[in-house]
CSV table of N, CA and C in Angstrom, one decimal:
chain,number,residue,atom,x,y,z
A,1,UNK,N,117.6,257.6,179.5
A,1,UNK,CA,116.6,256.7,180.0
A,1,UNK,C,117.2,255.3,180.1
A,2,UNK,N,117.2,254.6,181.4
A,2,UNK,CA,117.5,253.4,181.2
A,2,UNK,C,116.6,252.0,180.6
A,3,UNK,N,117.0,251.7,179.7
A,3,UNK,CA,116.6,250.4,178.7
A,3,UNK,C,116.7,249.2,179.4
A,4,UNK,N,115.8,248.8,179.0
A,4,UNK,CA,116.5,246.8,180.4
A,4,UNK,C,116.2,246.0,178.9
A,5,UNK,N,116.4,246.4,177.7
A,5,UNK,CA,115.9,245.3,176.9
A,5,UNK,C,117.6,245.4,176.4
A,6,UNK,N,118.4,246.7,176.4
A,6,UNK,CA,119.7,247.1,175.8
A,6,UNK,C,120.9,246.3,176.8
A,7,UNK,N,119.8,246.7,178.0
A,7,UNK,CA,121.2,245.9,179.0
A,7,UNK,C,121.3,244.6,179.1
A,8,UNK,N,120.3,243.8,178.5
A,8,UNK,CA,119.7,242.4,178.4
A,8,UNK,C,119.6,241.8,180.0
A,9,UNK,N,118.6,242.4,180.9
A,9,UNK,CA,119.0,242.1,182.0
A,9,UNK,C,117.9,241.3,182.8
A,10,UNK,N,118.1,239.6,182.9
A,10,UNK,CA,116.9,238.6,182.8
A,10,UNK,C,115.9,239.6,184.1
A,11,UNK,N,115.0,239.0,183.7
A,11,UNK,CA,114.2,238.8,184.8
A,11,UNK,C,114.2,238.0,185.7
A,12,UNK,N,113.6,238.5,187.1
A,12,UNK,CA,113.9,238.5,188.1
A,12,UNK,C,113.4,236.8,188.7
A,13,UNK,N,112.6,236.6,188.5
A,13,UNK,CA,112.0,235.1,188.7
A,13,UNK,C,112.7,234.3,187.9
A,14,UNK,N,113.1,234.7,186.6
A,14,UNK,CA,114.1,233.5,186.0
A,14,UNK,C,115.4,234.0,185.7
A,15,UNK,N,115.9,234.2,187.1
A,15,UNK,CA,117.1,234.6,187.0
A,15,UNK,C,118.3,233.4,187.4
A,16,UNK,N,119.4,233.3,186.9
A,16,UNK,CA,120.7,232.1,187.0
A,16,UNK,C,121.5,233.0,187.4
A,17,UNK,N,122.4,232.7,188.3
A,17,UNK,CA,123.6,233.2,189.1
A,17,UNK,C,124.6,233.0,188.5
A,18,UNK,N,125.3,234.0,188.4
A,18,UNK,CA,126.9,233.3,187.5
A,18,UNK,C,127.3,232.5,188.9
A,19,UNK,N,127.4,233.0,190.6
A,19,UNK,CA,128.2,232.7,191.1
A,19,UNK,C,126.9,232.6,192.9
A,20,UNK,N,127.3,231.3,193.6
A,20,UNK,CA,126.6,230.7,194.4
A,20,UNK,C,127.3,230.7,195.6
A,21,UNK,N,127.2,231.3,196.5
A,21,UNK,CA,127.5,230.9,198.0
A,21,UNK,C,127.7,229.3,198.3
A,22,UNK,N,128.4,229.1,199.4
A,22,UNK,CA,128.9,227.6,199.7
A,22,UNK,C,127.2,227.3,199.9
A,23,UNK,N,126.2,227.8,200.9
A,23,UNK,CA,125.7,227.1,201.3
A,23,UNK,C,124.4,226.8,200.4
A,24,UNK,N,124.3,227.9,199.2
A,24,UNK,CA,123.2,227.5,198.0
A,24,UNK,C,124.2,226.2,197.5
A,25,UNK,N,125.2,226.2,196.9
A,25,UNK,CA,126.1,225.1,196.3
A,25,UNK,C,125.2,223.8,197.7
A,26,UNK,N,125.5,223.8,198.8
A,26,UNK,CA,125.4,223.1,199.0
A,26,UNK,C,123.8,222.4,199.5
A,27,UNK,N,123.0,223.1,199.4
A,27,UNK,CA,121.2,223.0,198.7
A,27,UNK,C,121.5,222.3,197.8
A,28,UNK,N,121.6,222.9,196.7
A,28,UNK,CA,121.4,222.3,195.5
A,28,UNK,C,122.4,221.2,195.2
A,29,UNK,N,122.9,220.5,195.8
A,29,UNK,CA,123.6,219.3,196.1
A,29,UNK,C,122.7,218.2,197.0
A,30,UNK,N,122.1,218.7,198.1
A,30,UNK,CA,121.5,217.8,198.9
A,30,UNK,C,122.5,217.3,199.9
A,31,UNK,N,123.5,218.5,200.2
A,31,UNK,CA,124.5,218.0,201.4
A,31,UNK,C,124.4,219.2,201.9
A,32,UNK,N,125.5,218.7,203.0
A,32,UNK,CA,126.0,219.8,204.1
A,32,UNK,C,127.0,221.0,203.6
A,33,UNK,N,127.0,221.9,204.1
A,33,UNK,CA,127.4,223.3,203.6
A,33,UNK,C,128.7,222.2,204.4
A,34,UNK,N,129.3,221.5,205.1
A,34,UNK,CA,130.3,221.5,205.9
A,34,UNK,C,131.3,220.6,204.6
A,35,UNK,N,130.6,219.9,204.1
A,35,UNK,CA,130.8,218.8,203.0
A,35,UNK,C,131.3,219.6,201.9
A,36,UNK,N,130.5,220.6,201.2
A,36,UNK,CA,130.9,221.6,200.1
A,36,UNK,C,132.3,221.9,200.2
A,37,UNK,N,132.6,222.7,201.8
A,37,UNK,CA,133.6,222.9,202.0
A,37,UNK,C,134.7,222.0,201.8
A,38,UNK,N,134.7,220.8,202.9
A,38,UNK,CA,135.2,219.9,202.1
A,38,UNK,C,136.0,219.0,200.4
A,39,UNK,N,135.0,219.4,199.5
A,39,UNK,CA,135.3,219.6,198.5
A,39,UNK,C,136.0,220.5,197.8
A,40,UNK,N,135.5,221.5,198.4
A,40,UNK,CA,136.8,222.9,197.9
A,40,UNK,C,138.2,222.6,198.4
A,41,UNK,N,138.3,222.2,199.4
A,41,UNK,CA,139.7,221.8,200.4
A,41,UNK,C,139.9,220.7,199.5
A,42,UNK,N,139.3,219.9,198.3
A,42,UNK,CA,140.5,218.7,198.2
A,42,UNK,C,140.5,219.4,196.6
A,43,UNK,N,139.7,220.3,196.1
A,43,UNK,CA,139.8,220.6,194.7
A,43,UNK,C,139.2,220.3,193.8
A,44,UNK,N,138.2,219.5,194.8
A,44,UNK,CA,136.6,218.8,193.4
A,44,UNK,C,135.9,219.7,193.1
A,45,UNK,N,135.9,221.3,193.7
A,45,UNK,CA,134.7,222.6,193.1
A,45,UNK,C,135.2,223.3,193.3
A,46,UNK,N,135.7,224.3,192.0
A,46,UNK,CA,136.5,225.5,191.9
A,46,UNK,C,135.7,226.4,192.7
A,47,UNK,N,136.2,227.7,193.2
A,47,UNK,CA,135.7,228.7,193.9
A,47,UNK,C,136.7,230.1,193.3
A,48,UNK,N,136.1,231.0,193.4
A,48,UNK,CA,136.3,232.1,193.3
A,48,UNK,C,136.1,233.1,194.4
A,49,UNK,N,137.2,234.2,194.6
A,49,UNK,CA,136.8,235.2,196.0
A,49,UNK,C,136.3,236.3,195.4
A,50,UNK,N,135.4,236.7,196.4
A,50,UNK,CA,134.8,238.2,196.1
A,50,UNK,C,134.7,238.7,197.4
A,51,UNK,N,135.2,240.0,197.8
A,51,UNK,CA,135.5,240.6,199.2
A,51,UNK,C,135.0,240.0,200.3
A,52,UNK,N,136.4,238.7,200.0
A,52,UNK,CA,136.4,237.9,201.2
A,52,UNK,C,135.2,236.7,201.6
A,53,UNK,N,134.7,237.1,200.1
A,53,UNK,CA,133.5,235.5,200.2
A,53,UNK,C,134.1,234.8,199.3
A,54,UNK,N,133.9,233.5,199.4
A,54,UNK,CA,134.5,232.2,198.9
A,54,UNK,C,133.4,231.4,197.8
A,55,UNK,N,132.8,231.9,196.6
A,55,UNK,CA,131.9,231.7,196.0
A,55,UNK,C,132.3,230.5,194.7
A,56,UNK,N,131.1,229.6,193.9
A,56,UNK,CA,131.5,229.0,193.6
A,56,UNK,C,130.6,229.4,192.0
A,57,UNK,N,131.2,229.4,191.0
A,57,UNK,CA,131.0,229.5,189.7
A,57,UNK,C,130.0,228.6,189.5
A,58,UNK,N,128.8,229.0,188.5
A,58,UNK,CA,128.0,228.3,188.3
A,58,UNK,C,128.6,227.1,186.9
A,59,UNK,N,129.6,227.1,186.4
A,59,UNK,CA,130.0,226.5,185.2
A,59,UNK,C,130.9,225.6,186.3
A,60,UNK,N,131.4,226.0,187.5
A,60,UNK,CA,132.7,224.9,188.1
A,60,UNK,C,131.4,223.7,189.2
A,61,UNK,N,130.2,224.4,189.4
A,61,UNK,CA,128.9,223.8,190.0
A,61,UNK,C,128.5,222.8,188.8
A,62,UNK,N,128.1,223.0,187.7
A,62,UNK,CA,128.0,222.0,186.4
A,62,UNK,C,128.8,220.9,186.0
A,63,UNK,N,130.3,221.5,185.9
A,63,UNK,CA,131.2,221.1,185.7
A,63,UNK,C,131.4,219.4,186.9
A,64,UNK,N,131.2,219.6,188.4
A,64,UNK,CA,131.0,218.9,189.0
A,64,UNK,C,130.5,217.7,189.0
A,65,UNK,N,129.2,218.3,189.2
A,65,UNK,CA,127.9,217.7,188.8
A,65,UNK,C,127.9,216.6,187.9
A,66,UNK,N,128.6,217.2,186.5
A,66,UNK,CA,128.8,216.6,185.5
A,66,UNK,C,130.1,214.9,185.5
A,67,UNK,N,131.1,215.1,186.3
A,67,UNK,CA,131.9,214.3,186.9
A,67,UNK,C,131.5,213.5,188.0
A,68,UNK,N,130.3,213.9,188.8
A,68,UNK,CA,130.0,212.6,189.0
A,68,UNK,C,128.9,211.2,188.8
A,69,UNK,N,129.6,210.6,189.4
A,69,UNK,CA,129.3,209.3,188.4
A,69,UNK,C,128.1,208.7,188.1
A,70,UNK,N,127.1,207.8,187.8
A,70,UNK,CA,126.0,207.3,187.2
A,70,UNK,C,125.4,206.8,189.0
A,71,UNK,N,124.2,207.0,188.7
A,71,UNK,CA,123.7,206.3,189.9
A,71,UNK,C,123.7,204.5,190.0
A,72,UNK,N,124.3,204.3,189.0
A,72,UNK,CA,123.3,202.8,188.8
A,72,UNK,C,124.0,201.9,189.7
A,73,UNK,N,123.3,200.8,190.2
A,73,UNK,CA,123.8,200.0,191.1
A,73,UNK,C,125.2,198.7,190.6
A,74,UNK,N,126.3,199.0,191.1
A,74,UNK,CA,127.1,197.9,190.4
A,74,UNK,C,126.3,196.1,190.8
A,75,UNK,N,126.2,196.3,192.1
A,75,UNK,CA,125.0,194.7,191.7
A,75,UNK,C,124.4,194.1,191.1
A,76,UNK,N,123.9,194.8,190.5
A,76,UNK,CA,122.4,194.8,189.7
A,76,UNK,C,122.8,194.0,188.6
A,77,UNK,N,124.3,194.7,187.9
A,77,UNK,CA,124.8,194.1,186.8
A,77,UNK,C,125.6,192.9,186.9
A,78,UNK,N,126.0,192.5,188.5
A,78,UNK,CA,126.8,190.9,188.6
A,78,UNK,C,125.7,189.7,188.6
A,79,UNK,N,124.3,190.2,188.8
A,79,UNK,CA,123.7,188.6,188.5
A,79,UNK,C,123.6,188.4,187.1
């Protein structure tokens, strides 16, 4: 009998991806899937292939994220 508590296998509404298509990456960014790309081409978001899809690790998506920079306005702080 198959167990889903043995195979520890989340549930389906709160489920996390290990691995995201360009164009969820680039949803969850608030850009263009064309821009993502972009990124991959200079080396700012690791990707990984899977038969011949070009997917992007949800730790190299964090990892991103995480590198860039503060929103805050440099202005704000010269008066």
């Amino acid at each position: 009998m198959f167990e889903r508590e043995f195979l520890k296998i989340p549930e389906v509404g709160n489920c996390e991806r290990d691995l995201y298509p360009v164009n969820e990456v680039a949803y969850r960014l608030g850009i263009t899937a064309r821009k993502v790309w972009l990124l991959i081409s200079e080396g700012r978001i690791r990707t990984k292939r899977l038969d011949g899809r070009r997917l992007v690790p949800a730790d190299a998506l964090a990892e991103f994220i995480a590198g860039l920079p503060d929103g805050e306005d440099p202005k704000a702080n010269a008066a």
